């Protein structure tokens, strides 16, 4: 596998990022279209993330049997079907089903592209994760363009279906490495054994908490913010720009802030508080800079301390359980926002404080 083949996994994760990161800024549009409450609209991202949990568990177990090419093509097919359902349905329940189908596709795409990247001679995981941030930056512009050009925001999903159709055609013609004794299968017995390891449990808990706070805030930011100074679409793009840049500079930030998790968590908590209090989109955009470096920083520490025989299992469990945590927190915040927007702030703040306390208590990551 040549160095140029680093670009294909980046293209895959970027394409999925566009679809995933279109949901938060579109929640208000879905509510208006279907005339539903905030609480009911929370089921849209919930079922998408639920599909992600299921597919990551399945793909983790069966990727070796499926092979990378078949796994990716399965994911692309599910993405196209899900996107078309959302684009053409005028029904709330059908839209939920379409987003669930798309969620099912993500396990094949994420696990398949990550495994493919790991086969490269010089895999660049920094730029791989950066491609996900790039998708977040461009998603609001794709929504604006599709709405302006075709008159209906749902047509952005039609555009995504066409994009994945082109990706399917290219993938059919592409050769992929054959997996030989690839580990990483996810099993309940393996998870049970790994949970007995303190390092495994600590870092998995931190990553679940982090992802839950991040997904919850991102999902509902469009509902919380007022269109002052900048629009919500611009705020989301600025959030992902700050998020992506800080991920690229994680190593530098770690040097200038030795206690990166503890310092960033305090600043992040303050920033989120100001965002929910003032509802100013600039504070949401700023929070992206402090969310960005936490995942790669904690993951780097985890990979250095977790037993080698648990590493592949840890990666598989991380994909599944961070999505599950995000699902639970998103729907919980949606129910609270229905009654009081400011009180919904309690959920991410409690999560961030919990991360701080775990870090202080264990000393495994500062």
XYZ file of C-alpha atoms in Angstrom:
366
model
C 0.000 0.000 0.000
C 1.610 3.269 -1.128
C 1.748 6.546 0.765
C -0.750 7.985 -1.726
C -3.278 5.480 -0.415
C -3.412 7.493 2.805
C -5.672 9.803 0.787
C -8.434 7.243 0.221
C -9.177 6.632 3.936
C -9.159 10.422 4.410
C -11.710 10.752 1.588
C -13.905 8.131 3.257
C -13.873 9.735 6.708
C -14.387 13.191 5.163
C -17.453 11.964 3.229
C -19.021 10.430 6.315
C -18.233 13.548 8.314
C -20.226 15.692 5.877
C -23.369 13.639 6.466
C -22.920 13.223 10.222
C -22.207 16.891 10.839
C -25.168 18.075 8.769
C -27.651 16.830 11.373
C -27.000 19.338 14.234
C -27.484 22.530 12.165
C -30.558 20.967 10.484
C -32.478 20.057 13.659
C -34.361 23.377 13.639
C -35.285 22.865 9.979
C -36.596 19.351 10.689
C -38.674 20.688 13.585
C -40.277 23.305 11.351
C -40.870 20.839 8.513
C -42.573 18.194 10.655
C -43.991 20.629 13.243
C -42.526 18.634 16.129
C -41.250 19.570 19.578
C -37.610 19.856 20.599
C -37.901 16.612 22.571
C -39.258 14.705 19.558
C -36.554 16.136 17.292
C -33.931 14.655 19.639
C -34.835 11.198 18.314
C -33.382 12.114 14.895
C -29.714 12.172 16.055
C -30.476 9.471 18.664
C -31.442 6.836 16.091
C -28.534 7.794 13.837
C -26.116 7.231 16.730
C -27.943 4.033 17.721
C -27.251 2.670 14.237
C -23.605 3.627 14.682
C -23.362 1.627 17.925
C -24.874 -1.502 16.349
C -22.786 -1.367 13.172
C -19.486 -0.792 14.975
C -20.041 -3.874 17.120
C -20.984 -5.934 14.061
C -18.115 -4.677 11.902
C -15.612 -5.145 14.709
C -16.543 -8.824 14.877
C -16.911 -9.616 11.179
C -14.509 -7.249 9.351
C -11.941 -10.002 8.880
C -14.560 -12.180 7.172
C -16.079 -9.371 5.136
C -12.790 -7.886 3.962
C -12.148 -4.165 3.643
C -13.621 -3.727 0.157
C -16.878 -5.535 0.887
C -17.256 -3.728 4.225
C -16.804 -0.304 2.612
C -19.202 -1.091 -0.242
C -21.798 -2.306 2.271
C -21.431 0.962 4.146
C -21.736 3.062 0.982
C -24.897 1.192 -0.059
C -26.503 1.799 3.333
C -25.500 5.479 3.195
C -27.111 5.928 -0.225
C -30.327 4.198 0.881
C -30.532 6.175 4.121
C -29.787 9.510 2.436
C -32.425 8.920 -0.269
C -35.050 8.046 2.348
C -34.375 11.309 4.209
C -34.260 13.351 0.983
C -37.616 12.149 -0.350
C -39.619 11.387 2.794
C -42.130 13.916 4.022
C -42.666 11.935 7.169
C -41.010 12.204 10.580
C -40.889 8.438 11.227
C -39.489 7.719 7.753
C -36.779 10.314 8.322
C -35.851 8.611 11.598
C -35.623 5.301 9.754
C -33.453 6.852 7.033
C -31.063 8.305 9.610
C -30.927 4.954 11.414
C -29.972 3.245 8.137
C -27.253 5.837 7.636
C -26.054 5.218 11.206
C -25.722 1.536 10.348
C -23.400 2.486 7.502
C -20.904 4.370 9.643
C -19.429 1.308 11.373
C -18.484 -0.147 8.008
C -17.025 3.172 6.876
C -15.112 4.117 10.029
C -13.768 0.676 10.931
C -13.063 -0.207 7.305
C -11.198 3.022 6.539
C -9.264 2.921 9.849
C -8.168 -0.657 9.161
C -7.222 0.274 5.603
C -5.144 3.198 6.821
C -3.340 0.957 9.304
C -2.137 -1.153 6.349
C -0.206 1.797 4.881
C 3.578 1.957 5.244
C 3.394 5.377 6.873
C -0.178 5.901 8.104
C -0.947 9.493 9.028
C -3.680 9.318 11.656
C -3.374 13.021 12.435
C -4.478 14.036 8.959
C -7.039 11.216 8.935
C -8.813 12.693 11.965
C -8.257 16.156 10.524
C -10.284 15.123 7.474
C -13.239 14.496 9.787
C -12.941 18.048 11.089
C -12.792 19.345 7.516
C -16.127 17.666 6.838
C -17.584 19.488 9.830
C -16.309 22.803 8.460
C -17.866 22.299 5.027
C -21.175 20.642 6.023
C -23.005 23.941 6.792
C -21.904 25.370 3.427
C -23.208 22.242 1.657
C -26.560 22.731 3.405
C -26.709 26.407 2.426
C -25.817 25.643 -1.193
C -28.349 22.811 -1.509
C -31.096 24.910 0.082
C -30.351 27.897 -2.138
C -30.041 25.859 -5.329
C -32.890 23.376 -4.861
C -35.222 25.141 -2.431
C -35.380 22.351 0.184
C -32.752 21.636 2.828
C -33.360 17.877 2.491
C -31.815 17.982 -0.969
C -28.416 18.092 0.718
C -29.006 14.392 1.440
C -29.671 13.807 -2.254
C -26.318 15.438 -2.962
C -24.646 13.158 -0.394
C -26.260 10.094 -1.990
C -24.738 11.067 -5.342
C -21.351 11.630 -3.715
C -21.372 8.140 -2.171
C -22.523 6.662 -5.469
C -19.383 8.089 -7.126
C -17.310 6.757 -4.223
C -18.883 3.327 -4.801
C -17.933 3.326 -8.490
C -14.341 4.240 -7.643
C -14.111 1.642 -4.871
C -15.323 -1.163 -7.167
C -12.299 -0.569 -9.410
C -9.798 -0.245 -6.546
C -7.619 -3.039 -5.146
C -7.448 -3.515 -1.379
C -5.029 -5.451 0.828
C -6.167 -8.847 2.087
C -6.516 -8.955 5.844
C -4.368 -11.601 7.489
C -5.223 -12.533 11.078
C -6.498 -9.060 11.869
C -7.441 -8.683 15.513
C -9.872 -6.213 16.943
C -13.020 -8.317 17.063
C -15.395 -7.049 19.674
C -16.890 -9.622 22.049
C -18.816 -9.292 25.297
C -16.448 -11.743 26.990
C -13.424 -9.737 25.859
C -14.965 -6.503 27.111
C -15.743 -8.123 30.460
C -12.146 -9.280 30.897
C -10.692 -5.957 29.783
C -12.910 -4.032 32.209
C -11.020 -5.683 35.043
C -7.988 -3.681 33.958
C -7.896 -0.273 35.671
C -6.167 1.504 32.771
C -8.676 0.166 30.248
C -11.646 1.247 32.351
C -10.218 4.680 33.170
C -9.426 5.720 29.620
C -12.580 4.225 28.114
C -14.631 6.110 30.734
C -12.830 9.373 29.933
C -13.375 8.963 26.183
C -17.057 8.099 26.669
C -17.554 11.150 28.891
C -15.695 13.396 26.451
C -17.671 12.207 23.409
C -20.968 12.476 25.295
C -20.312 16.132 26.152
C -19.052 16.939 22.662
C -21.946 15.264 20.832
C -24.523 16.742 23.210
C -23.258 20.315 22.820
C -22.796 20.044 19.047
C -26.243 18.502 18.544
C -28.136 21.228 20.391
C -25.954 24.266 19.739
C -28.105 25.288 16.772
C -31.175 25.303 19.038
C -29.435 27.135 21.891
C -27.751 29.929 19.940
C -29.332 33.135 18.733
C -28.479 34.467 15.278
C -26.460 37.430 16.562
C -23.180 38.612 15.006
C -22.962 35.427 12.886
C -25.464 32.833 11.673
C -25.699 29.354 13.150
C -24.276 27.839 9.941
C -21.206 30.093 10.154
C -20.890 29.275 13.879
C -20.778 25.551 13.119
C -18.124 26.086 10.442
C -16.018 28.187 12.834
C -16.458 25.542 15.548
C -15.100 22.819 13.260
C -12.301 25.073 12.019
C -11.138 25.707 15.601
C -11.685 22.034 16.452
C -9.589 20.815 13.504
C -6.749 23.303 14.014
C -6.406 22.435 17.696
C -6.226 18.725 16.822
C -3.375 19.387 14.427
C -1.554 21.244 17.227
C -2.268 18.738 20.013
C 1.424 17.874 20.503
C 2.347 21.559 20.811
C -0.523 22.254 23.225
C 0.605 19.327 25.348
C 4.037 20.922 25.685
C 2.788 24.364 26.689
C 0.043 22.916 28.938
C 1.456 19.819 30.709
C -1.908 19.261 32.445
C -3.787 19.545 29.138
C -6.954 17.696 30.167
C -7.367 19.462 33.506
C -6.603 22.944 32.140
C -8.714 22.558 29.010
C -11.662 21.071 30.931
C -11.844 24.155 33.186
C -11.717 26.576 30.233
C -14.170 24.427 28.259
C -16.646 24.372 31.141
C -16.501 28.174 31.419
C -16.931 28.604 27.651
C -19.967 26.304 27.530
C -21.490 28.097 30.531
C -21.159 31.455 28.736
C -22.618 29.966 25.558
C -25.757 28.642 27.273
C -26.133 31.812 29.357
C -25.651 34.396 26.594
C -26.613 32.110 23.661
C -23.924 33.867 21.629
C -22.688 31.631 18.766
C -19.138 32.955 19.141
C -18.763 31.090 22.437
C -19.856 27.868 20.728
C -17.275 28.424 17.978
C -14.610 29.056 20.641
C -15.468 25.822 22.460
C -14.336 23.894 19.376
C -10.726 24.853 20.117
C -10.935 23.295 23.583
C -12.906 20.213 22.533
C -10.509 19.430 19.681
C -7.289 18.245 21.380
C -8.907 16.209 24.168
C -9.703 13.031 22.239
C -6.287 12.575 20.564
C -4.535 13.551 23.823
C -6.426 10.970 25.880
C -6.134 8.351 23.150
C -2.366 8.868 22.957
C -2.058 8.368 26.729
C -4.345 5.339 26.596
C -2.345 3.576 23.885
C 0.815 4.080 25.942
C -0.599 2.575 29.143
C -3.165 -0.061 28.175
C -1.925 -3.634 27.817
C -1.091 -4.520 24.215
C -3.528 -7.426 24.183
C -6.323 -4.986 25.017
C -5.500 -2.273 22.473
C -7.554 -3.513 19.515
C -10.459 -4.288 21.802
C -10.120 -0.817 23.318
C -10.353 0.827 19.885
C -13.434 -1.197 18.957
C -15.128 -0.519 22.296
C -14.339 3.191 21.978
C -16.213 3.494 18.640
C -19.270 1.701 19.992
C -19.576 3.104 23.498
C -18.733 6.732 22.708
C -21.607 6.684 20.202
C -23.879 5.128 22.836
C -22.930 7.798 25.378
C -23.566 10.511 22.815
C -27.018 9.056 22.057
C -28.075 9.065 25.699
C -26.783 12.578 26.406
C -28.298 14.029 23.214
C -31.789 12.803 24.003
C -31.467 13.841 27.673
C -30.400 17.368 26.727
C -33.236 17.559 24.207
C -35.804 16.760 26.883
C -34.360 19.391 29.250
C -34.071 22.061 26.527
C -37.777 21.542 25.838
C -38.433 22.998 29.315
C -35.471 25.295 29.951
C -32.511 25.927 27.670
C -30.206 27.171 30.413
C -30.831 24.133 32.655
C -29.636 21.850 29.836
C -26.194 23.269 30.601
C -26.098 21.050 33.698
C -25.585 17.894 31.609
C -22.315 18.795 29.809
C -20.980 20.582 32.917
C -21.494 17.492 35.096
C -19.747 15.392 32.449
C -16.765 17.765 32.199
C -16.459 17.933 36.002
C -16.517 14.111 36.098
C -13.621 14.011 33.631
C -11.688 16.435 35.811
C -12.324 14.349 38.935
C -11.283 11.084 37.247
C -8.077 12.745 36.064
C -7.292 14.078 39.529
C -8.086 10.798 41.231
C -6.199 8.402 38.955
C -3.269 10.576 37.815
C -3.120 8.520 34.608
C -3.711 11.553 32.428
C -3.358 15.207 33.473
